[in-house]
Amino acid sequence: MKNYSRFNVDKTLYEMDNTKVKLGHSIAHVIQMALLILVLCLCLLGAAMGFGMFRGILDSAPDIDTIHIGPTAYASKVLDTDGNITATLVTAGSNRERVSYEQLPEDLINAFVAIEDERFWQHNGIDLKSILRAVRGVVSDDDSAGGGSTITQQLIKNNVFGGGLHEGKFQRYVRKFQEQYLALEIENQPGLSKEEIKKSIITEYLNTINLGANTLGVKVAARRYFNKEVSDLTLSECTVIASITKNPSGLNPITHPKRNAERRAQVLKNMLEQGYIDEAQYTEALADDVYARIQDVNVQKTAENEPYSYFVDELTAQAIQELQDRLGYTKDKATDLLYSGGLTIYSTQDPSLQSIVDEEVNNPDNYDTAKHSVTWRYTLKHDDGSIVNYSEKDLLRWMKEVKGINFNGLFSSEDSAKSYVEQYKAELVRDTDTELGEQFFTTLEPQVSFVLMDPHTGQVRAISGGRGDKRYSLSLNRATGTLRQPGSTFKLITSFAPAIDLYGATLATPFYDTAYTLGNKTFKNWYSSGFLGYQTIRDGIIYSLNIIAVRCLMEQLNPHEGRLYAENLGITSLLDSDENPALALGGITHGVTNLELTQAFATIANGGQFNKAKFFTKILDQEGNVLIDTTEDQPRQAMKATTAFLLTDAMKQSMLPNRAYAASLNVNSTSTRAHFDGMSLAGKSGTTTKDVDIWFVGYSPYYVGGIWGGCDENQPLIDKASGEYNGGAGFHKDIWRKIMSRVHEGLPDIGFTQPDGIVQAQVCRKSGKLPTSGCYADYRGSSVITEYFAEGTVPTTNCDRHTSWGSIIIPEDEKDLAYTDDGGFVFPEPTEAETEESSDDEVIDEGPADAAGPVVSGGGGPGEGLPSRDIKAPVVEG
């Protein structure tokens, strides 16, 4: 109520008359208006900034046209020639296999929708109802309320934003805004029906999710937990898998079955309430003893969790290299693609042939002794905090230096090895020491490796990297990752083959077998004493004559050309220092792998055409597109077809049991020990000094097989000095024969194909030239033989080694070394060791003066042909 007293009226009139008062009111009004405008501006600015920030967040979201909402990391699988999966190649975050919507059981889809996003089929990417429900759940601590993110949002979070890992609070809010924005965009794509979009989203989601036990996606989870395909899952099993997603570790049905069962009960309840199942289905599923089955499957799967095979080990290495060489990938990218690209790799492995190789390599009856080498790692922590590591090398040193045991590192049994380890530990450990760790296992010795190839395609059909248990993936592979001295097998590829192929020699080209000195080194043959005079290249191959091979290398070509020729056949381990006379005998610096040596002989078996050894035929990407197809590779003509045939014919003769030299002394040879009836065979053996490395590489018209035997730490198989016997020098040929005879069961003997350009002619085996009357008149028997030649290489001049009455003209500087006074040959008698098929020790005590390679004998053992008193070579049949 207004006050109209005289005092107030007078006061009001006074104020109206007072200028100062009027000014004060005006200023106050202006200030109020300014403040109002300022607040309004600030509000507008804040709104603009908020809108700009929000717009910036949305603009910085990934482009909907470029993102891929499905998972990109999938396990790759390896198939054998029968279509069986032999390996699954995985790395962290890739152990998944793709499943299509049609393969998903309806109960599985419904279980995930019921527990994760009940309005999935109705909303457009985000669900306000679910968000409010999730908020209520947080407030009321109701675990059954569910989350606020839709399945679409979860899919985007996992595959576009990397699961939201390592985010700060602000980054999390930014990601949430972008996630919701992209969810709306994805579910409103033009040109697609709502049903098509939803089916695609749920499929990608079920392929993505982490389901514990290193399984990603429902297809792998179905196999891991139930050992069945995802399409065969029951309702009960579907709800177990749907219960894992919220906490893959804590709800793992193997390690936390009770917690998973509680979550599973909620899934079933939701499905019942949402109308996906009826009461009877609910009751039946809830009563299912599903977790007992899961434990049974886990026991089985754990037992099956073996390392990759030797074949797969090499396949992975080759696949990574081929992806680099053919497609230009970096090594890291190629490796990532192999282990997480969802590739399908069709290997060349034949399971039936691999089974034969594995059985024979691991059959203890194929070895006449069993020794054990030791791998031991032991770590102690002393009371002063220092940590000391011990290994088998310390153990062996203690045995020799402290115990005084003359020991070569091979134990008679695993128990014996363990006993010495315990004795050594008793001397090492003090009461105040703490044991931090120990690893102990033994390896069977002698070891072997085997490679079986199809020489016509280069496809490796089977491989063994060693006998005994394979403990780790990518462990020592003696067939592909170990360099060993090749011995006499190298005579073919560094000396005889290039001499015939490129330098005008023939199988009838003779060299004088006598003591041969180069620099300060005198070469001898593999047997104990004596020489044979003129011997042909065919003789050098059949009887593995060292001096013939060395003279052929040094006089017909040279070590540099011999090295280049070996490299042309796929040998990659040679060095400049290997260009010396010992190259002809396999005396090289680093040795060769079984795979490359077998690959080189496969070239001879394939008519001179070189195929790189292949472990797979095709690699397909996730979509089935062919990335690499090795079946389209063309072989390279590495030697003349005629040369390959000539070498094959000589090696074929070396395996016949009625060879002249061996028969005359009643001694089997290393080559004949590998022989079996019913199939054409050709091959070459090799043995190094003291039988440290023993080889046989041979082939039929169908397959080529290479076997190596020896001890991992180079202990001699027969140590004559100590009398130690570690496996002998012939068991590998028995294994080769048993494998190859089984491999060829039921195959017809089609023989080795004779190419065009091969002719036959009679020549004198002492000169390699056309025979004269003196060649027929040789008092030791006619020296005229029938030999194969490549067209254009048949000699055109007459023999100059015989006189008209049959005597041999011998060079003066060599006569005294090889002949007696009456002109007769001097032949050594075989020693007991030689008749037992062990090669002579230390034929080459040291390499030539310029040789950097290890000491090798070059001989292939007495099986390579002891000299006979009957020097007449067998006639070559057409």
mmCIF file of C-alpha atoms in Angstrom, residues 177-449:
data_model
loop_
_atom_site.group_PDB
_atom_site.id
_atom_site.type_symbol
_atom_site.label_atom_id
_atom_site.label_comp_id
_atom_site.label_asym_id
_atom_site.label_seq_id
_atom_site.Cartn_x
_atom_site.Cartn_y
_atom_site.Cartn_z
ATOM 1 C CA PHE A 177 29.382 -39.067 -28.328
ATOM 2 C CA GLN A 178 31.102 -40.297 -31.469
ATOM 3 C CA GLU A 179 30.024 -43.871 -30.790
ATOM 4 C CA GLN A 180 26.350 -42.843 -30.553
ATOM 5 C CA TYR A 181 26.649 -40.663 -33.645
ATOM 6 C CA LEU A 182 28.182 -43.492 -35.688
ATOM 7 C CA ALA A 183 25.595 -45.949 -34.382
ATOM 8 C CA LEU A 184 22.819 -43.762 -35.764
ATOM 9 C CA GLU A 185 24.676 -43.362 -39.063
ATOM 10 C CA ILE A 186 25.293 -47.095 -39.444
ATOM 11 C CA GLU A 187 21.722 -48.068 -38.715
ATOM 12 C CA ASN A 188 20.339 -45.530 -41.172
ATOM 13 C CA GLN A 189 22.333 -46.411 -44.262
ATOM 14 C CA PRO A 190 20.417 -45.795 -47.485
ATOM 15 C CA GLY A 191 19.690 -48.682 -49.788
ATOM 16 C CA LEU A 192 19.481 -51.315 -47.051
ATOM 17 C CA SER A 193 16.483 -52.536 -45.135
ATOM 18 C CA LYS A 194 16.427 -52.368 -41.350
ATOM 19 C CA GLU A 195 16.502 -56.176 -41.176
ATOM 20 C CA GLU A 196 19.570 -56.406 -43.428
ATOM 21 C CA ILE A 197 21.399 -53.838 -41.321
ATOM 22 C CA LYS A 198 20.500 -55.546 -38.045
ATOM 23 C CA LYS A 199 21.570 -58.985 -39.305
ATOM 24 C CA SER A 200 24.900 -57.580 -40.441
ATOM 25 C CA ILE A 201 25.484 -55.868 -37.087
ATOM 26 C CA ILE A 202 24.673 -58.923 -34.936
ATOM 27 C CA THR A 203 26.873 -61.120 -37.170
ATOM 28 C CA GLU A 204 29.850 -58.786 -36.888
ATOM 29 C CA TYR A 205 29.264 -58.474 -33.140
ATOM 30 C CA LEU A 206 29.250 -62.257 -32.592
ATOM 31 C CA ASN A 207 32.417 -62.540 -34.678
ATOM 32 C CA THR A 208 34.110 -59.839 -32.614
ATOM 33 C CA ILE A 209 33.510 -60.444 -28.926
ATOM 34 C CA ASN A 210 36.081 -61.750 -26.470
ATOM 35 C CA LEU A 211 34.764 -64.983 -24.966
ATOM 36 C CA GLY A 212 37.610 -65.950 -22.644
ATOM 37 C CA ALA A 213 40.236 -68.714 -22.832
ATOM 38 C CA ASN A 214 41.951 -66.847 -25.699
ATOM 39 C CA THR A 215 38.870 -67.252 -27.889
ATOM 40 C CA LEU A 216 37.400 -64.459 -29.975
ATOM 41 C CA GLY A 217 34.044 -64.840 -31.645
ATOM 42 C CA VAL A 218 31.387 -67.488 -31.138
ATOM 43 C CA LYS A 219 32.730 -69.979 -33.694
ATOM 44 C CA VAL A 220 36.011 -70.505 -31.867
ATOM 45 C CA ALA A 221 34.255 -70.393 -28.497
ATOM 46 C CA ALA A 222 31.897 -73.204 -29.548
ATOM 47 C CA ARG A 223 34.866 -75.396 -30.392
ATOM 48 C CA ARG A 224 36.854 -74.459 -27.306
ATOM 49 C CA TYR A 225 34.111 -75.038 -24.751
ATOM 50 C CA PHE A 226 31.947 -77.684 -26.417
ATOM 51 C CA ASN A 227 34.100 -79.172 -29.205
ATOM 52 C CA LYS A 228 31.354 -78.586 -31.763
ATOM 53 C CA GLU A 229 30.472 -76.194 -34.530
ATOM 54 C CA VAL A 230 28.524 -73.084 -33.544
ATOM 55 C CA SER A 231 25.483 -74.157 -35.586
ATOM 56 C CA ASP A 232 25.144 -77.273 -33.413
ATOM 57 C CA LEU A 233 24.953 -75.491 -30.043
ATOM 58 C CA THR A 234 21.995 -76.230 -27.766
ATOM 59 C CA LEU A 235 19.996 -73.558 -25.944
ATOM 60 C CA SER A 236 21.866 -74.324 -22.724
ATOM 61 C CA GLU A 237 25.237 -74.008 -24.449
ATOM 62 C CA CYS A 238 24.221 -70.790 -26.205
ATOM 63 C CA THR A 239 23.421 -69.150 -22.879
ATOM 64 C CA VAL A 240 26.789 -70.199 -21.419
ATOM 65 C CA ILE A 241 28.590 -68.347 -24.223
ATOM 66 C CA ALA A 242 26.285 -65.321 -23.977
ATOM 67 C CA SER A 243 27.109 -65.123 -20.262
ATOM 68 C CA ILE A 244 30.830 -64.610 -20.826
ATOM 69 C CA THR A 245 30.834 -61.263 -22.640
ATOM 70 C CA LYS A 246 30.434 -58.981 -19.638
ATOM 71 C CA ASN A 247 33.679 -60.244 -18.038
ATOM 72 C CA PRO A 248 35.586 -62.724 -20.250
ATOM 73 C CA SER A 249 38.044 -63.594 -17.494
ATOM 74 C CA GLY A 250 35.769 -63.595 -14.455
ATOM 75 C CA LEU A 251 32.903 -65.396 -16.225
ATOM 76 C CA ASN A 252 35.048 -68.004 -17.998
ATOM 77 C CA PRO A 253 33.032 -71.260 -17.718
ATOM 78 C CA ILE A 254 36.214 -73.330 -17.296
ATOM 79 C CA THR A 255 37.832 -71.397 -14.474
ATOM 80 C CA HIS A 256 34.713 -69.785 -12.945
ATOM 81 C CA PRO A 257 31.777 -72.107 -13.633
ATOM 82 C CA LYS A 258 29.695 -70.924 -10.640
ATOM 83 C CA ARG A 259 29.886 -67.262 -11.628
ATOM 84 C CA ASN A 260 29.076 -68.130 -15.212
ATOM 85 C CA ALA A 261 26.118 -70.232 -14.035
ATOM 86 C CA GLU A 262 24.698 -67.269 -12.111
ATOM 87 C CA ARG A 263 24.962 -65.049 -15.179
ATOM 88 C CA ARG A 264 23.536 -67.840 -17.369
ATOM 89 C CA ALA A 265 20.482 -68.064 -15.118
ATOM 90 C CA GLN A 266 19.876 -64.349 -15.732
ATOM 91 C CA VAL A 267 20.232 -64.851 -19.505
ATOM 92 C CA LEU A 268 17.631 -67.633 -19.430
ATOM 93 C CA LYS A 269 15.310 -65.516 -17.273
ATOM 94 C CA ASN A 270 15.571 -62.612 -19.699
ATOM 95 C CA MET A 271 14.891 -64.909 -22.648
ATOM 96 C CA LEU A 272 11.798 -66.267 -20.896
ATOM 97 C CA GLU A 273 10.493 -62.807 -20.004
ATOM 98 C CA GLN A 274 11.136 -61.470 -23.509
ATOM 99 C CA GLY A 275 9.318 -64.386 -25.123
ATOM 100 C CA TYR A 276 12.256 -66.103 -26.804
ATOM 101 C CA ILE A 277 11.704 -69.403 -24.934
ATOM 102 C CA ASP A 278 8.843 -70.997 -23.037
ATOM 103 C CA GLU A 279 8.752 -72.322 -19.486
ATOM 104 C CA ALA A 280 9.614 -75.885 -20.515
ATOM 105 C CA GLN A 281 12.699 -74.796 -22.448
ATOM 106 C CA TYR A 282 13.736 -72.585 -19.556
ATOM 107 C CA THR A 283 13.452 -75.425 -17.027
ATOM 108 C CA GLU A 284 15.241 -77.950 -19.246
ATOM 109 C CA ALA A 285 18.149 -75.619 -19.997
ATOM 110 C CA LEU A 286 18.529 -74.581 -16.391
ATOM 111 C CA ALA A 287 18.744 -78.252 -15.311
ATOM 112 C CA ASP A 288 21.383 -79.149 -17.926
ATOM 113 C CA ASP A 289 24.723 -80.216 -16.391
ATOM 114 C CA VAL A 290 26.550 -78.235 -19.048
ATOM 115 C CA TYR A 291 29.602 -77.383 -16.950
ATOM 116 C CA ALA A 292 30.598 -81.034 -16.526
ATOM 117 C CA ARG A 293 30.759 -81.337 -20.301
ATOM 118 C CA ILE A 294 32.837 -78.171 -20.508
ATOM 119 C CA GLN A 295 35.420 -79.621 -18.103
ATOM 120 C CA ASP A 296 35.593 -82.864 -20.095
ATOM 121 C CA VAL A 297 36.181 -80.933 -23.302
ATOM 122 C CA ASN A 298 38.819 -78.794 -21.582
ATOM 123 C CA VAL A 299 40.816 -81.903 -20.615
ATOM 124 C CA GLN A 300 40.721 -83.046 -24.218
ATOM 125 C CA LYS A 301 41.605 -79.645 -25.672
ATOM 126 C CA THR A 302 44.490 -79.207 -23.234
ATOM 127 C CA ALA A 303 45.931 -82.564 -24.319
ATOM 128 C CA GLU A 304 45.583 -81.534 -27.976
ATOM 129 C CA ASN A 305 47.426 -78.260 -27.435
ATOM 130 C CA GLU A 306 50.603 -79.320 -29.204
ATOM 131 C CA PRO A 307 53.230 -77.116 -30.819
ATOM 132 C CA TYR A 308 53.221 -76.601 -34.548
ATOM 133 C CA SER A 309 54.753 -79.473 -36.520
ATOM 134 C CA TYR A 310 58.102 -79.229 -38.286
ATOM 135 C CA PHE A 311 56.182 -78.901 -41.544
ATOM 136 C CA VAL A 312 54.095 -75.968 -40.307
ATOM 137 C CA ASP A 313 57.168 -74.308 -38.805
ATOM 138 C CA GLU A 314 58.829 -74.206 -42.204
ATOM 139 C CA LEU A 315 55.592 -73.336 -43.990
ATOM 140 C CA THR A 316 55.160 -70.214 -41.847
ATOM 141 C CA ALA A 317 58.722 -69.098 -42.557
ATOM 142 C CA GLN A 318 58.256 -69.634 -46.286
ATOM 143 C CA ALA A 319 54.857 -67.914 -46.353
ATOM 144 C CA ILE A 320 56.233 -64.798 -44.647
ATOM 145 C CA GLN A 321 59.138 -64.685 -47.107
ATOM 146 C CA GLU A 322 56.887 -65.193 -50.131
ATOM 147 C CA LEU A 323 54.529 -62.418 -49.012
ATOM 148 C CA GLN A 324 57.555 -60.128 -48.951
ATOM 149 C CA ASP A 325 59.071 -61.302 -52.226
ATOM 150 C CA ARG A 326 55.904 -61.546 -54.298
ATOM 151 C CA LEU A 327 53.637 -58.869 -52.817
ATOM 152 C CA GLY A 328 56.162 -56.363 -51.474
ATOM 153 C CA TYR A 329 55.098 -56.557 -47.824
ATOM 154 C CA THR A 330 57.470 -55.673 -45.044
ATOM 155 C CA LYS A 331 58.384 -58.539 -42.759
ATOM 156 C CA ASP A 332 56.249 -57.119 -39.937
ATOM 157 C CA LYS A 333 53.228 -56.685 -42.199
ATOM 158 C CA ALA A 334 53.657 -60.163 -43.676
ATOM 159 C CA THR A 335 53.897 -61.693 -40.208
ATOM 160 C CA ASP A 336 50.838 -59.799 -39.001
ATOM 161 C CA LEU A 337 48.858 -60.900 -42.045
ATOM 162 C CA LEU A 338 49.871 -64.528 -41.601
ATOM 163 C CA TYR A 339 48.884 -64.725 -37.943
ATOM 164 C CA SER A 340 45.850 -62.424 -37.900
ATOM 165 C CA GLY A 341 44.706 -62.027 -41.495
ATOM 166 C CA GLY A 342 42.293 -64.953 -41.595
ATOM 167 C CA LEU A 343 44.215 -66.552 -44.434
ATOM 168 C CA THR A 344 43.572 -70.026 -45.788
ATOM 169 C CA ILE A 345 46.804 -71.778 -46.702
ATOM 170 C CA TYR A 346 46.725 -74.932 -48.783
ATOM 171 C CA SER A 347 49.846 -76.842 -47.838
ATOM 172 C CA THR A 348 51.595 -79.528 -49.878
ATOM 173 C CA GLN A 349 51.708 -81.929 -46.931
ATOM 174 C CA ASP A 350 50.316 -85.385 -47.679
ATOM 175 C CA PRO A 351 49.039 -86.756 -44.346
ATOM 176 C CA SER A 352 49.514 -90.414 -45.286
ATOM 177 C CA LEU A 353 53.110 -89.838 -46.390
ATOM 178 C CA GLN A 354 53.846 -87.675 -43.350
ATOM 179 C CA SER A 355 52.551 -90.478 -41.142
ATOM 180 C CA ILE A 356 54.979 -92.934 -42.756
ATOM 181 C CA VAL A 357 57.923 -90.570 -42.254
ATOM 182 C CA ASP A 358 57.008 -89.904 -38.618
ATOM 183 C CA GLU A 359 56.550 -93.587 -37.834
ATOM 184 C CA GLU A 360 59.902 -94.684 -39.252
ATOM 185 C CA VAL A 361 61.888 -91.737 -37.900
ATOM 186 C CA ASN A 362 60.509 -92.353 -34.406
ATOM 187 C CA ASN A 363 60.605 -96.155 -34.459
ATOM 188 C CA PRO A 364 63.235 -97.174 -31.839
ATOM 189 C CA ASP A 365 63.776 -100.453 -33.696
ATOM 190 C CA ASN A 366 65.444 -98.467 -36.486
ATOM 191 C CA TYR A 367 68.304 -97.497 -34.163
ATOM 192 C CA ASP A 368 70.755 -99.910 -32.563
ATOM 193 C CA THR A 369 71.610 -97.573 -29.729
ATOM 194 C CA ALA A 370 69.858 -94.842 -27.765
ATOM 195 C CA LYS A 371 71.808 -92.048 -26.154
ATOM 196 C CA HIS A 372 70.569 -88.838 -24.566
ATOM 197 C CA SER A 373 71.879 -85.289 -24.722
ATOM 198 C CA VAL A 374 70.769 -82.908 -21.992
ATOM 199 C CA THR A 375 69.269 -79.443 -21.951
ATOM 200 C CA TRP A 376 69.459 -77.996 -18.436
ATOM 201 C CA ARG A 377 68.882 -74.478 -17.123
ATOM 202 C CA TYR A 378 69.176 -73.769 -13.405
ATOM 203 C CA THR A 379 69.023 -70.413 -11.578
ATOM 204 C CA LEU A 380 70.073 -69.784 -7.963
ATOM 205 C CA LYS A 381 69.856 -66.670 -5.845
ATOM 206 C CA HIS A 382 72.484 -66.352 -3.114
ATOM 207 C CA ASP A 383 71.840 -64.695 0.222
ATOM 208 C CA ASP A 384 73.789 -61.636 -0.890
ATOM 209 C CA GLY A 385 71.229 -61.101 -3.655
ATOM 210 C CA SER A 386 73.441 -62.240 -6.530
ATOM 211 C CA ILE A 387 71.859 -64.496 -9.145
ATOM 212 C CA VAL A 388 73.795 -67.284 -10.880
ATOM 213 C CA ASN A 389 72.709 -69.264 -13.951
ATOM 214 C CA TYR A 390 73.921 -72.768 -14.806
ATOM 215 C CA SER A 391 73.523 -74.883 -17.935
ATOM 216 C CA GLU A 392 74.429 -78.303 -19.282
ATOM 217 C CA LYS A 393 77.835 -76.901 -20.285
ATOM 218 C CA ASP A 394 78.625 -76.301 -16.608
ATOM 219 C CA LEU A 395 77.419 -79.828 -15.831
ATOM 220 C CA LEU A 396 79.684 -81.401 -18.454
ATOM 221 C CA ARG A 397 82.652 -79.326 -17.310
ATOM 222 C CA TRP A 398 82.085 -80.489 -13.716
ATOM 223 C CA MET A 399 81.871 -84.119 -14.819
ATOM 224 C CA LYS A 400 85.180 -83.877 -16.669
ATOM 225 C CA GLU A 401 87.203 -81.614 -14.400
ATOM 226 C CA VAL A 402 85.853 -82.533 -10.964
ATOM 227 C CA LYS A 403 84.601 -86.074 -11.347
ATOM 228 C CA GLY A 404 87.307 -87.034 -13.856
ATOM 229 C CA ILE A 405 84.861 -88.664 -16.251
ATOM 230 C CA ASN A 406 85.987 -88.875 -19.888
ATOM 231 C CA PHE A 407 82.648 -87.874 -21.303
ATOM 232 C CA ASN A 408 81.382 -86.813 -24.735
ATOM 233 C CA GLY A 409 78.074 -85.335 -23.614
ATOM 234 C CA LEU A 410 75.852 -88.337 -24.362
ATOM 235 C CA PHE A 411 74.210 -90.165 -21.467
ATOM 236 C CA SER A 412 73.114 -93.779 -21.565
ATOM 237 C CA SER A 413 69.657 -92.934 -20.222
ATOM 238 C CA GLU A 414 67.524 -90.056 -19.013
ATOM 239 C CA ASP A 415 67.780 -91.387 -15.449
ATOM 240 C CA SER A 416 71.567 -91.349 -15.661
ATOM 241 C CA ALA A 417 71.519 -87.738 -16.843
ATOM 242 C CA LYS A 418 69.144 -86.725 -14.064
ATOM 243 C CA SER A 419 71.328 -88.464 -11.480
ATOM 244 C CA TYR A 420 74.397 -86.436 -12.483
ATOM 245 C CA VAL A 421 72.350 -83.231 -12.450
ATOM 246 C CA GLU A 422 71.220 -83.945 -8.887
ATOM 247 C CA GLN A 423 74.793 -84.695 -7.793
ATOM 248 C CA TYR A 424 76.004 -81.450 -9.304
ATOM 249 C CA LYS A 425 73.170 -79.461 -7.692
ATOM 250 C CA ALA A 426 74.076 -80.961 -4.307
ATOM 251 C CA GLU A 427 77.518 -79.390 -4.632
ATOM 252 C CA LEU A 428 76.150 -76.068 -5.871
ATOM 253 C CA VAL A 429 73.336 -75.271 -3.466
ATOM 254 C CA ARG A 430 73.935 -73.811 -0.006
ATOM 255 C CA ASP A 431 71.357 -73.664 2.769
ATOM 256 C CA THR A 432 70.932 -69.925 2.278
ATOM 257 C CA ASP A 433 70.386 -70.183 -1.492
ATOM 258 C CA THR A 434 67.000 -69.779 -3.138
ATOM 259 C CA GLU A 435 66.139 -71.778 -6.240
ATOM 260 C CA LEU A 436 64.533 -69.459 -8.793
ATOM 261 C CA GLY A 437 63.898 -71.919 -11.585
ATOM 262 C CA GLU A 438 64.957 -75.110 -13.339
ATOM 263 C CA GLN A 439 64.375 -76.635 -16.755
ATOM 264 C CA PHE A 440 65.522 -80.138 -17.625
ATOM 265 C CA PHE A 441 64.853 -82.418 -20.566
ATOM 266 C CA THR A 442 66.788 -84.876 -22.692
ATOM 267 C CA THR A 443 66.977 -85.342 -26.446
ATOM 268 C CA LEU A 444 67.388 -88.690 -28.148
ATOM 269 C CA GLU A 445 70.643 -89.208 -30.006
ATOM 270 C CA PRO A 446 71.623 -89.903 -32.712
ATOM 271 C CA GLN A 447 69.216 -87.568 -34.470
ATOM 272 C CA VAL A 448 67.917 -87.610 -38.036
ATOM 273 C CA SER A 449 66.080 -85.341 -40.432
#
